[in-house]
mmCIF file of C-alpha atoms in Angstrom:
data_model
loop_
_atom_site.group_PDB
_atom_site.id
_atom_site.type_symbol
_atom_site.label_atom_id
_atom_site.label_comp_id
_atom_site.label_asym_id
_atom_site.label_seq_id
_atom_site.Cartn_x
_atom_site.Cartn_y
_atom_site.Cartn_z
ATOM 1 C CA MET O 238 88.119 71.886 100.380
ATOM 2 C CA THR O 239 85.570 71.311 97.582
ATOM 3 C CA LEU O 240 85.633 73.565 94.529
ATOM 4 C CA ASP O 241 82.368 75.326 95.524
ATOM 5 C CA VAL O 242 83.680 76.079 99.011
ATOM 6 C CA GLU O 243 87.029 77.144 97.549
ATOM 7 C CA GLY O 244 85.288 79.693 95.329
ATOM 8 C CA VAL O 245 83.267 81.105 98.217
ATOM 9 C CA PHE O 246 86.433 81.170 100.358
ATOM 10 C CA ARG O 247 88.345 83.198 97.754
ATOM 11 C CA GLU O 248 85.485 85.669 97.269
ATOM 12 C CA GLU O 249 84.062 85.997 100.760
ATOM 13 C CA TYR O 250 86.695 85.102 103.377
ATOM 14 C CA GLY O 251 87.877 88.689 103.784
ATOM 15 C CA ARG O 252 84.370 90.121 104.090
ATOM 16 C CA ALA O 253 83.334 87.444 106.598
ATOM 17 C CA VAL O 254 86.387 88.143 108.781
ATOM 18 C CA ALA O 255 85.808 91.894 108.488
ATOM 19 C CA VAL O 256 82.161 91.557 109.581
ATOM 20 C CA LEU O 257 83.048 89.271 112.512
ATOM 21 C CA VAL O 258 85.897 91.542 113.659
ATOM 22 C CA ARG O 259 83.437 94.400 113.681
ATOM 23 C CA PHE O 260 80.975 92.422 115.792
ATOM 24 C CA LEU O 261 83.525 90.855 118.127
ATOM 25 C CA GLY O 262 86.350 93.381 118.349
ATOM 26 C CA ASP O 263 88.674 90.353 118.558
ATOM 27 C CA ILE O 264 90.718 89.407 115.488
ATOM 28 C CA ASP O 265 91.748 85.925 116.666
ATOM 29 C CA LEU O 266 88.202 84.969 117.639
ATOM 30 C CA ALA O 267 86.847 86.294 114.340
ATOM 31 C CA GLU O 268 89.423 84.333 112.321
ATOM 32 C CA GLU O 269 88.768 81.124 114.237
ATOM 33 C CA ALA O 270 84.985 81.480 113.873
ATOM 34 C CA VAL O 271 85.176 82.070 110.105
ATOM 35 C CA GLN O 272 87.631 79.195 109.589
ATOM 36 C CA ASP O 273 85.330 76.957 111.637
ATOM 37 C CA ALA O 274 82.381 77.997 109.449
ATOM 38 C CA PHE O 275 84.288 77.073 106.275
ATOM 39 C CA THR O 276 85.286 73.727 107.822
ATOM 40 C CA THR O 277 81.590 73.072 108.486
ATOM 41 C CA ALA O 278 80.756 74.068 104.901
ATOM 42 C CA VAL O 279 83.257 71.543 103.538
ATOM 43 C CA ARG O 280 81.458 68.826 105.489
ATOM 44 C CA ARG O 281 77.845 69.878 104.842
ATOM 45 C CA TRP O 282 77.610 71.449 101.393
ATOM 46 C CA PRO O 283 78.419 68.274 99.430
ATOM 47 C CA GLU O 284 75.357 66.702 101.096
ATOM 48 C CA THR O 285 72.952 69.667 101.325
ATOM 49 C CA GLY O 286 74.114 71.689 98.338
ATOM 50 C CA VAL O 287 75.479 75.244 98.321
ATOM 51 C CA PRO O 288 73.000 77.550 100.118
ATOM 52 C CA PRO O 289 71.323 80.390 98.147
ATOM 53 C CA SER O 290 73.468 82.962 99.953
ATOM 54 C CA PRO O 291 76.814 81.261 100.660
ATOM 55 C CA ALA O 292 78.370 84.398 102.148
ATOM 56 C CA GLY O 293 75.388 84.942 104.448
ATOM 57 C CA TRP O 294 75.542 81.284 105.512
ATOM 58 C CA ILE O 295 79.246 81.559 106.343
ATOM 59 C CA ILE O 296 78.794 84.779 108.340
ATOM 60 C CA THR O 297 75.768 83.458 110.255
ATOM 61 C CA THR O 298 77.489 80.137 111.004
ATOM 62 C CA ALA O 299 80.656 81.924 112.108
ATOM 63 C CA ARG O 300 78.648 84.220 114.344
ATOM 64 C CA ASN O 301 76.874 81.252 115.939
ATOM 65 C CA ARG O 302 80.215 79.520 116.506
ATOM 66 C CA ALA O 303 81.538 82.668 118.179
ATOM 67 C CA ILE O 304 78.444 82.860 120.415
ATOM 68 C CA ASP O 305 78.902 79.196 121.413
ATOM 69 C CA ARG O 306 82.508 79.833 122.338
ATOM 70 C CA LEU O 307 81.722 82.999 124.284
ATOM 71 C CA ARG O 308 79.005 81.151 126.229
ATOM 72 C CA ARG O 309 81.586 78.600 127.307
ATOM 73 C CA GLU O 310 83.669 81.419 128.692
ATOM 74 C CA SER O 311 82.671 83.176 131.860
ATOM 75 C CA THR O 312 84.505 86.483 131.728
ATOM 76 C CA ARG O 313 82.629 89.726 131.848
ATOM 77 C CA ARG O 314 84.165 90.777 128.546
ATOM 78 C CA ALA O 315 82.950 87.574 126.888
ATOM 79 C CA ARG O 316 79.401 88.138 128.184
ATOM 80 C CA HIS O 317 79.395 91.653 126.768
ATOM 81 C CA ALA O 318 80.650 90.376 123.419
ATOM 82 C CA GLU O 319 78.005 87.654 123.396
ATOM 83 C CA ALA O 320 75.280 90.216 124.099
ATOM 84 C CA ALA O 321 76.536 92.384 121.243
ATOM 85 C CA LEU O 322 76.478 89.431 118.871
ATOM 86 C CA LEU O 323 72.992 88.313 119.905
ATOM 87 C CA HIS O 324 71.540 91.752 119.266
ATOM 88 C CA ALA O 325 73.495 92.496 116.110
ATOM 89 C CA PRO O 326 71.547 92.493 112.846
ATOM 90 C CA ASP O 327 72.557 89.959 110.156
ATOM 91 C CA ALA O 328 73.674 92.746 107.836
ATOM 92 C CA PRO O 329 75.241 95.584 109.847
ATOM 93 C CA PRO O 330 74.468 99.068 108.540
ATOM 94 C CA GLU O 331 77.240 100.825 106.690
ATOM 95 C CA GLU O 332 78.405 104.055 108.234
ATOM 96 C CA GLY O 333 81.150 106.654 108.165
ATOM 97 C CA PRO O 334 83.489 107.613 105.342
ATOM 98 C CA VAL O 335 84.686 104.021 104.767
ATOM 99 C CA ARG O 336 81.521 102.155 103.832
ATOM 100 C CA ASP O 337 83.095 98.916 102.666
ATOM 101 C CA GLU O 338 83.776 96.358 105.422
ATOM 102 C CA ARG O 339 86.957 95.031 103.801
ATOM 103 C CA LEU O 340 88.383 98.482 103.135
ATOM 104 C CA ARG O 341 87.584 99.418 106.730
ATOM 105 C CA LEU O 342 89.588 96.372 107.845
ATOM 106 C CA VAL O 343 92.528 97.477 105.673
ATOM 107 C CA PHE O 344 92.518 100.891 107.348
ATOM 108 C CA THR O 345 92.453 99.156 110.756
ATOM 109 C CA CYS O 346 95.411 96.929 109.835
ATOM 110 C CA CYS O 347 97.275 100.021 108.606
ATOM 111 C CA HIS O 348 97.143 101.728 111.988
ATOM 112 C CA PRO O 349 100.313 103.808 112.538
ATOM 113 C CA ALA O 350 101.089 101.820 115.710
ATOM 114 C CA LEU O 351 101.917 98.763 113.581
ATOM 115 C CA ALA O 352 105.176 98.339 111.668
ATOM 116 C CA PRO O 353 104.708 98.655 107.877
ATOM 117 C CA GLN O 354 105.580 95.006 107.162
ATOM 118 C CA ALA O 355 103.206 93.852 109.901
ATOM 119 C CA ARG O 356 100.396 95.909 108.349
ATOM 120 C CA VAL O 357 100.822 94.225 104.999
ATOM 121 C CA ALA O 358 101.169 90.721 106.422
ATOM 122 C CA LEU O 359 98.130 91.092 108.657
ATOM 123 C CA THR O 360 96.003 92.432 105.815
ATOM 124 C CA LEU O 361 97.016 89.588 103.506
ATOM 125 C CA ARG O 362 96.098 87.131 106.252
ATOM 126 C CA LEU O 363 92.772 88.670 107.249
ATOM 127 C CA LEU O 364 91.581 89.991 103.909
ATOM 128 C CA GLY O 365 92.989 87.495 101.455
ATOM 129 C CA GLY O 366 92.861 84.415 103.641
ATOM 130 C CA LEU O 367 96.484 83.615 102.768
ATOM 131 C CA THR O 368 98.232 81.066 104.924
ATOM 132 C CA THR O 369 101.273 81.992 106.956
ATOM 133 C CA ALA O 370 103.434 79.973 104.533
ATOM 134 C CA GLN O 371 102.070 81.899 101.506
ATOM 135 C CA ILE O 372 102.697 85.262 103.164
ATOM 136 C CA ALA O 373 106.204 84.157 104.196
ATOM 137 C CA ARG O 374 106.992 83.330 100.547
ATOM 138 C CA ALA O 375 105.711 86.765 99.427
ATOM 139 C CA PHE O 376 108.073 88.450 101.911
ATOM 140 C CA LEU O 377 110.986 86.080 101.261
ATOM 141 C CA VAL O 378 111.242 85.201 104.977
ATOM 142 C CA PRO O 379 111.067 81.844 106.822
ATOM 143 C CA GLU O 380 107.574 80.728 107.871
ATOM 144 C CA PRO O 381 108.330 80.844 111.651
ATOM 145 C CA THR O 382 109.499 84.446 111.255
ATOM 146 C CA MET O 383 106.244 85.405 109.564
ATOM 147 C CA ALA O 384 104.195 83.512 112.164
ATOM 148 C CA GLN O 385 105.868 85.519 114.928
ATOM 149 C CA ARG O 386 105.286 88.751 113.004
ATOM 150 C CA LEU O 387 101.551 88.024 112.700
ATOM 151 C CA VAL O 388 101.216 87.091 116.369
ATOM 152 C CA ARG O 389 102.981 90.304 117.411
ATOM 153 C CA ALA O 390 100.747 92.420 115.148
ATOM 154 C CA LYS O 391 97.558 90.954 116.595
ATOM 155 C CA ALA O 392 98.905 91.325 120.133
ATOM 156 C CA LYS O 393 99.759 94.960 119.416
ATOM 157 C CA ILE O 394 96.198 95.653 118.270
ATOM 158 C CA ARG O 395 94.816 93.901 121.351
ATOM 159 C CA ASP O 396 97.211 95.350 123.942
ATOM 160 C CA ALA O 397 97.152 98.884 122.537
ATOM 161 C CA ARG O 398 93.361 98.625 122.337
ATOM 162 C CA ILE O 399 93.395 99.768 118.745
ATOM 163 C CA PRO O 400 89.707 99.966 117.968
ATOM 164 C CA TYR O 401 88.135 98.367 114.923
ATOM 165 C CA ARG O 402 86.119 101.364 113.945
ATOM 166 C CA VAL O 403 85.529 103.637 111.046
ATOM 167 C CA PRO O 404 88.559 105.936 110.742
ATOM 168 C CA ARG O 405 87.775 109.598 111.062
ATOM 169 C CA ASP O 406 88.149 111.757 107.960
ATOM 170 C CA ALA O 407 91.217 113.333 109.602
ATOM 171 C CA ASP O 408 92.827 109.861 109.947
ATOM 172 C CA LEU O 409 92.546 108.951 106.297
ATOM 173 C CA PRO O 410 95.433 110.954 104.757
ATOM 174 C CA ASP O 411 97.934 109.706 107.393
ATOM 175 C CA ARG O 412 97.023 106.083 106.687
ATOM 176 C CA LEU O 413 96.725 106.396 102.924
ATOM 177 C CA ASN O 414 100.337 105.516 102.029
ATOM 178 C CA GLY O 415 100.181 102.347 104.117
ATOM 179 C CA VAL O 416 96.830 101.380 102.619
ATOM 180 C CA LEU O 417 98.094 101.963 99.064
ATOM 181 C CA ALA O 418 101.140 99.774 99.781
ATOM 182 C CA VAL O 419 98.949 97.002 101.151
ATOM 183 C CA VAL O 420 96.545 97.097 98.209
ATOM 184 C CA TYR O 421 99.444 96.979 95.729
ATOM 185 C CA LEU O 422 101.043 94.029 97.544
ATOM 186 C CA ILE O 423 97.712 92.185 97.447
ATOM 187 C CA PHE O 424 97.669 92.836 93.685
ATOM 188 C CA ASN O 425 101.245 91.602 93.276
ATOM 189 C CA GLU O 426 100.517 88.481 95.307
ATOM 190 C CA GLY O 427 97.611 87.733 92.976
ATOM 191 C CA TYR O 428 99.730 88.470 89.894
ATOM 192 C CA GLY O 429 101.742 85.334 90.685
ATOM 193 C CA GLY O 430 98.743 83.086 90.054
ATOM 194 C CA THR O 431 95.682 84.092 92.096
ATOM 195 C CA PRO O 432 93.496 86.312 89.865
ATOM 196 C CA GLU O 433 90.897 86.705 92.624
ATOM 197 C CA LEU O 434 93.424 88.658 94.722
ATOM 198 C CA CYS O 435 94.105 90.965 91.763
ATOM 199 C CA ALA O 436 90.355 91.528 91.341
ATOM 200 C CA GLU O 437 90.022 92.287 95.051
ATOM 201 C CA ALA O 438 92.938 94.745 94.914
ATOM 202 C CA VAL O 439 91.382 96.535 91.922
ATOM 203 C CA ARG O 440 88.040 96.659 93.727
ATOM 204 C CA LEU O 441 89.712 98.193 96.792
ATOM 205 C CA GLY O 442 91.556 100.619 94.523
ATOM 206 C CA ARG O 443 88.264 101.794 93.030
ATOM 207 C CA LEU O 444 86.820 102.255 96.527
ATOM 208 C CA LEU O 445 89.873 104.293 97.565
ATOM 209 C CA VAL O 446 89.459 106.588 94.555
ATOM 210 C CA GLU O 447 85.779 106.969 95.371
ATOM 211 C CA LEU O 448 86.638 107.692 99.011
ATOM 212 C CA MET O 449 89.525 110.090 98.300
ATOM 213 C CA PRO O 450 89.074 111.427 94.736
ATOM 214 C CA ASP O 451 91.577 114.264 95.271
ATOM 215 C CA GLU O 452 94.491 111.949 96.153
ATOM 216 C CA PRO O 453 96.593 111.579 92.951
ATOM 217 C CA GLU O 454 98.529 108.567 94.261
ATOM 218 C CA ALA O 455 95.253 106.655 94.771
ATOM 219 C CA LEU O 456 94.413 107.453 91.128
ATOM 220 C CA GLY O 457 97.914 106.386 90.108
ATOM 221 C CA LEU O 458 97.720 103.052 91.899
ATOM 222 C CA LEU O 459 94.341 102.236 90.340
ATOM 223 C CA ALA O 460 95.681 103.159 86.881
ATOM 224 C CA LEU O 461 98.783 101.020 87.446
ATOM 225 C CA MET O 462 96.760 97.960 88.452
ATOM 226 C CA LEU O 463 94.270 98.350 85.587
ATOM 227 C CA LEU O 464 97.014 98.642 82.958
ATOM 228 C CA VAL O 465 98.897 95.601 84.283
ATOM 229 C CA GLU O 466 95.671 93.617 84.624
ATOM 230 C CA SER O 467 94.683 94.482 81.036
ATOM 231 C CA ARG O 468 97.454 92.179 79.771
ATOM 232 C CA ARG O 469 96.475 89.118 81.822
ATOM 233 C CA ALA O 470 95.087 87.104 78.873
ATOM 234 C CA ALA O 471 98.233 87.767 76.795
ATOM 235 C CA ARG O 472 100.761 86.870 79.503
ATOM 236 C CA THR O 473 100.618 83.113 78.867
ATOM 237 C CA ASP O 474 100.217 81.058 75.683
ATOM 238 C CA GLY O 475 97.970 78.059 75.072
ATOM 239 C CA ASP O 476 100.426 75.785 76.879
ATOM 240 C CA GLY O 477 100.511 78.017 79.947
ATOM 241 C CA GLU O 478 104.023 79.294 79.183
ATOM 242 C CA LEU O 479 104.907 82.893 80.021
ATOM 243 C CA VAL O 480 104.872 85.385 77.126
ATOM 244 C CA PRO O 481 107.106 88.432 77.849
ATOM 245 C CA LEU O 482 105.619 91.861 77.217
ATOM 246 C CA PRO O 483 107.557 92.583 73.975
ATOM 247 C CA GLU O 484 106.302 89.287 72.494
ATOM 248 C CA GLN O 485 102.638 89.687 73.509
ATOM 249 C CA ASP O 486 99.803 90.183 71.008
ATOM 250 C CA PRO O 487 98.353 93.644 71.791
ATOM 251 C CA GLY O 488 95.106 92.419 70.259
ATOM 252 C CA ALA O 489 94.696 90.120 73.258
ATOM 253 C CA TRP O 490 94.858 92.990 75.749
ATOM 254 C CA ASP O 491 91.646 94.144 77.443
ATOM 255 C CA ARG O 492 91.152 97.440 75.612
ATOM 256 C CA ALA O 493 88.501 98.692 78.077
ATOM 257 C CA LEU O 494 90.961 98.376 80.985
ATOM 258 C CA VAL O 495 93.722 99.989 78.868
ATOM 259 C CA ALA O 496 91.448 102.938 78.057
ATOM 260 C CA GLU O 497 90.381 103.356 81.680
ATOM 261 C CA GLY O 498 93.976 103.153 82.919
ATOM 262 C CA GLN O 499 95.266 105.621 80.336
ATOM 263 C CA ALA O 500 92.427 108.058 81.166
ATOM 264 C CA LEU O 501 93.420 107.923 84.848
ATOM 265 C CA VAL O 502 97.072 108.592 83.924
ATOM 266 C CA ARG O 503 96.022 111.676 81.928
ATOM 267 C CA ARG O 504 93.954 112.792 84.951
ATOM 268 C CA CYS O 505 97.090 112.447 87.128
ATOM 269 C CA LEU O 506 99.205 114.400 84.617
ATOM 270 C CA ARG O 507 96.761 117.316 84.758
ATOM 271 C CA ARG O 508 97.299 117.499 88.540
ATOM 272 C CA ASN O 509 101.092 117.637 88.078
ATOM 273 C CA GLN O 510 101.858 116.132 91.500
ATOM 274 C CA PRO O 511 103.922 113.101 90.434
ATOM 275 C CA GLY O 512 104.374 110.262 92.891
ATOM 276 C CA PRO O 513 105.766 106.704 92.646
ATOM 277 C CA TYR O 514 102.467 105.015 91.733
ATOM 278 C CA GLN O 515 101.629 107.658 89.140
ATOM 279 C CA ILE O 516 105.036 107.269 87.470
ATOM 280 C CA GLN O 517 104.757 103.488 87.424
ATOM 281 C CA ALA O 518 101.289 103.863 85.895
ATOM 282 C CA ALA O 519 102.719 106.234 83.260
ATOM 283 C CA ILE O 520 105.367 103.613 82.389
ATOM 284 C CA GLN O 521 102.647 100.988 81.951
ATOM 285 C CA ALA O 522 100.644 103.451 79.838
ATOM 286 C CA VAL O 523 103.635 103.870 77.497
ATOM 287 C CA HIS O 524 103.913 100.065 77.208
ATOM 288 C CA SER O 525 100.214 99.884 76.328
ATOM 289 C CA ASP O 526 100.854 101.996 73.193
ATOM 290 C CA ALA O 527 102.768 99.336 71.230
ATOM 291 C CA PRO O 528 105.486 99.580 70.046
ATOM 292 C CA THR O 529 106.970 100.864 73.289
ATOM 293 C CA ASP O 530 108.737 104.235 73.240
ATOM 294 C CA TRP O 531 111.780 103.071 75.260
ATOM 295 C CA GLY O 532 113.244 106.566 75.444
ATOM 296 C CA GLN O 533 110.158 107.749 77.304
ATOM 297 C CA VAL O 534 110.250 104.683 79.589
ATOM 298 C CA HIS O 535 113.926 105.414 80.353
ATOM 299 C CA ARG O 536 113.117 109.018 81.305
ATOM 300 C CA LEU O 537 110.219 107.912 83.524
ATOM 301 C CA TYR O 538 112.472 105.427 85.361
ATOM 302 C CA ASP O 539 115.001 108.218 85.901
ATOM 303 C CA GLN O 540 112.183 110.219 87.503
ATOM 304 C CA LEU O 541 111.103 107.225 89.601
ATOM 305 C CA MET O 542 114.686 106.646 90.809
ATOM 306 C CA ALA O 543 114.835 110.289 91.910
ATOM 307 C CA LEU O 544 111.549 110.014 93.847
ATOM 308 C CA ALA O 545 111.619 106.454 95.205
ATOM 309 C CA PRO O 546 115.004 104.769 94.608
ATOM 310 C CA SER O 547 115.273 101.039 95.271
ATOM 311 C CA PRO O 548 117.273 98.096 93.856
ATOM 312 C CA VAL O 549 114.140 96.767 92.113
ATOM 313 C CA VAL O 550 113.472 100.123 90.446
ATOM 314 C CA ALA O 551 117.148 100.225 89.409
ATOM 315 C CA LEU O 552 116.798 96.758 87.868
ATOM 316 C CA ASN O 553 113.717 97.810 85.894
ATOM 317 C CA ARG O 554 115.518 100.958 84.774
ATOM 318 C CA ALA O 555 118.375 98.773 83.524
ATOM 319 C CA VAL O 556 115.908 97.000 81.203
ATOM 320 C CA ALA O 557 115.063 100.372 79.633
ATOM 321 C CA VAL O 558 118.768 101.256 79.441
ATOM 322 C CA ALA O 559 119.366 98.042 77.473
ATOM 323 C CA GLU O 560 116.944 99.309 74.821
ATOM 324 C CA THR O 561 118.302 102.846 74.652
ATOM 325 C CA GLU O 562 122.052 102.416 75.331
ATOM 326 C CA GLY O 563 122.632 98.717 74.636
ATOM 327 C CA PRO O 564 122.908 95.467 76.665
ATOM 328 C CA ALA O 565 126.550 95.997 77.717
ATOM 329 C CA ARG O 566 125.726 99.229 79.547
ATOM 330 C CA ALA O 567 122.650 97.589 81.130
ATOM 331 C CA LEU O 568 124.632 94.519 82.253
ATOM 332 C CA ALA O 569 127.095 96.730 84.138
ATOM 333 C CA LEU O 570 124.162 98.312 86.004
ATOM 334 C CA VAL O 571 122.587 94.930 86.794
ATOM 335 C CA ASP O 572 125.857 93.430 88.065
ATOM 336 C CA ALA O 573 126.179 96.307 90.537
ATOM 337 C CA LEU O 574 122.874 95.446 92.249
ATOM 338 C CA ASP O 575 122.595 93.436 95.464
ATOM 339 C CA LEU O 576 119.575 91.293 94.573
ATOM 340 C CA ASP O 577 121.081 87.820 94.364
ATOM 341 C CA GLY O 578 117.961 86.131 95.788
ATOM 342 C CA TYR O 579 115.591 87.839 93.341
ATOM 343 C CA HIS O 580 114.823 85.665 90.329
ATOM 344 C CA VAL O 581 113.997 88.620 88.057
ATOM 345 C CA LEU O 582 117.589 89.912 88.339
ATOM 346 C CA HIS O 583 118.942 86.615 87.020
ATOM 347 C CA ALA O 584 116.310 86.508 84.253
ATOM 348 C CA VAL O 585 117.228 90.029 83.117
ATOM 349 C CA ARG O 586 120.937 89.232 83.366
ATOM 350 C CA ALA O 587 120.441 86.048 81.323
ATOM 351 C CA ASP O 588 118.696 87.988 78.560
ATOM 352 C CA LEU O 589 121.444 90.609 78.452
ATOM 353 C CA LEU O 590 124.176 87.943 78.321
ATOM 354 C CA ARG O 591 122.288 86.163 75.503
ATOM 355 C CA ARG O 592 122.126 89.410 73.512
ATOM 356 C CA LEU O 593 125.867 89.873 74.034
ATOM 357 C CA GLY O 594 126.587 86.366 72.670
ATOM 358 C CA ARG O 595 127.786 84.986 76.046
ATOM 359 C CA ALA O 596 125.681 81.811 75.790
ATOM 360 C CA ALA O 597 127.303 79.729 78.559
ATOM 361 C CA GLU O 598 126.945 82.512 81.126
ATOM 362 C CA ALA O 599 123.379 83.165 79.936
ATOM 363 C CA ALA O 600 122.498 79.480 80.449
ATOM 364 C CA ASP O 601 123.765 79.605 84.031
ATOM 365 C CA ALA O 602 121.751 82.768 84.698
ATOM 366 C CA TYR O 603 118.550 81.281 83.213
ATOM 367 C CA ALA O 604 119.039 78.183 85.407
ATOM 368 C CA LYS O 605 119.493 80.341 88.503
ATOM 369 C CA ALA O 606 116.348 82.358 87.702
ATOM 370 C CA ALA O 607 114.311 79.183 87.127
ATOM 371 C CA GLU O 608 115.545 77.777 90.429
ATOM 372 C CA LEU O 609 114.477 80.882 92.360
ATOM 373 C CA THR O 610 111.053 81.610 90.847
ATOM 374 C CA GLY O 611 107.937 80.185 92.475
ATOM 375 C CA ASN O 612 105.798 80.714 89.369
ATOM 376 C CA PRO O 613 105.433 77.560 87.192
ATOM 377 C CA ALA O 614 104.766 79.553 83.972
ATOM 378 C CA GLU O 615 107.908 81.626 84.517
ATOM 379 C CA ARG O 616 109.965 78.523 85.301
ATOM 380 C CA THR O 617 108.798 76.808 82.092
ATOM 381 C CA TYR O 618 109.666 79.912 80.060
ATOM 382 C CA LEU O 619 113.134 80.288 81.622
ATOM 383 C CA GLU O 620 114.001 76.639 81.133
ATOM 384 C CA HIS O 621 112.819 76.866 77.515
ATOM 385 C CA ARG O 622 115.036 79.895 76.895
ATOM 386 C CA ARG O 623 118.027 78.074 78.411
ATOM 387 C CA ARG O 624 117.499 75.047 76.159
ATOM 388 C CA THR O 625 117.297 77.198 73.016
ATOM 389 C CA LEU O 626 120.603 78.994 73.541
#
C-alpha cells in the first residue's frame, strides 16, 4: 500500500465501512467493498494522483463495487439492497441522537446480544481496520481463535437481525459501559505505536461526552485519554527509546491537553460519583503535577481496587506501594500475582529487584519482559536496563 493510500486508510477506513454498513445492512459485504476500493486505490492513485476528496472516492468506489456484486446475485434481498444503494445520496443525512457514523457503528457493535470480547474485537476490525492478527495480539489469543470470534460476532448480528440503526435514547445508558470499554481499548491499541488510533479514540470520547454530558464515566474516560496522550512527545527520546514517566521532561508534555484533562477531572470530582475511569483519570492528573504525590496515587489505587479489582490494577498499585512503603513490600505483592505472560509484570519486578540490589535476578526479569513485549521502544529500553546492571 502506498503512503498516500495508507494515510487515507488510517483516517477513513472506519467511516467508509460505517457508511457502507448503513447503506447495505451487511457487515461482510461492506467490509469487502471498502477493502476492494482501497485495493483499486493502490493500483490507480500512483498513476492518476490522489483525488481531491479521497474519502469520497473510496466510499463511492466501494458503493459501486457493492452494486456490481449485488447485480450478479439474483436474490430478492440483493435486489432490494441494490435499489437502496442506487437511490442513496452520496452523503447520507445525519439523524438521531448519535450523529457520527463511526460512533453509531460502535453502538451497533456493542449490542447486548454480543459477548463483551466480541464487541471489542469487532469494533477494532470495523472501525480501526486492524487485521485479525493485530487484534489477536491485543487480546493475547491465537489468530485462529480471534478469526472464529469475529466470524461468530458477524453471524450473530446477521442471524439475530440486529439492525444497524441509530440507537434510541433509552438504549444509550445500557450500552454505554461497553462503548466506553471499546473506546479505551482502541486508545490502548494505538498507544503501542499507532497514534491515529489514539486520535480516533479521543475523537470518539469527545463525541460521547457531547452525546451524554451527564455521564461522569464518559467524562472520566475522556480525561484519562487526554492526560495520557499529553505525554506522547516525552515518552521516547531522540533515539526512539522509551522514557519512563518519572524520567520524562514535564516541559515536553502538551500543556493544553493536561489542562483540559485536569479540568474534566475536577468536573468529575464535583459530581462525586466515582467510577473506574474517573479514578484512573485522577491518578493521571496527580502524575501530571510533577513531582508525583505517591501517597495520593496509593490512596487512589486503593479506591480503584475496591471498585474494580483486577490483577493489572493490583500490579499498578504495587508500583505506588514501592514508593510509599519500599520495594521489598511491593515485590511481595507482585510475586503473588498470576500475570506471568504480561511483560509489564516482569518489567516492574525487574525494577524492584534492581532497587533491592538483586542484580542477577533483575537481569533475568528484564530479559523476560523484553522477550514478551511487542513494542520495539520498550524492548530497547528493557535491554538497555539489563546491560547497565
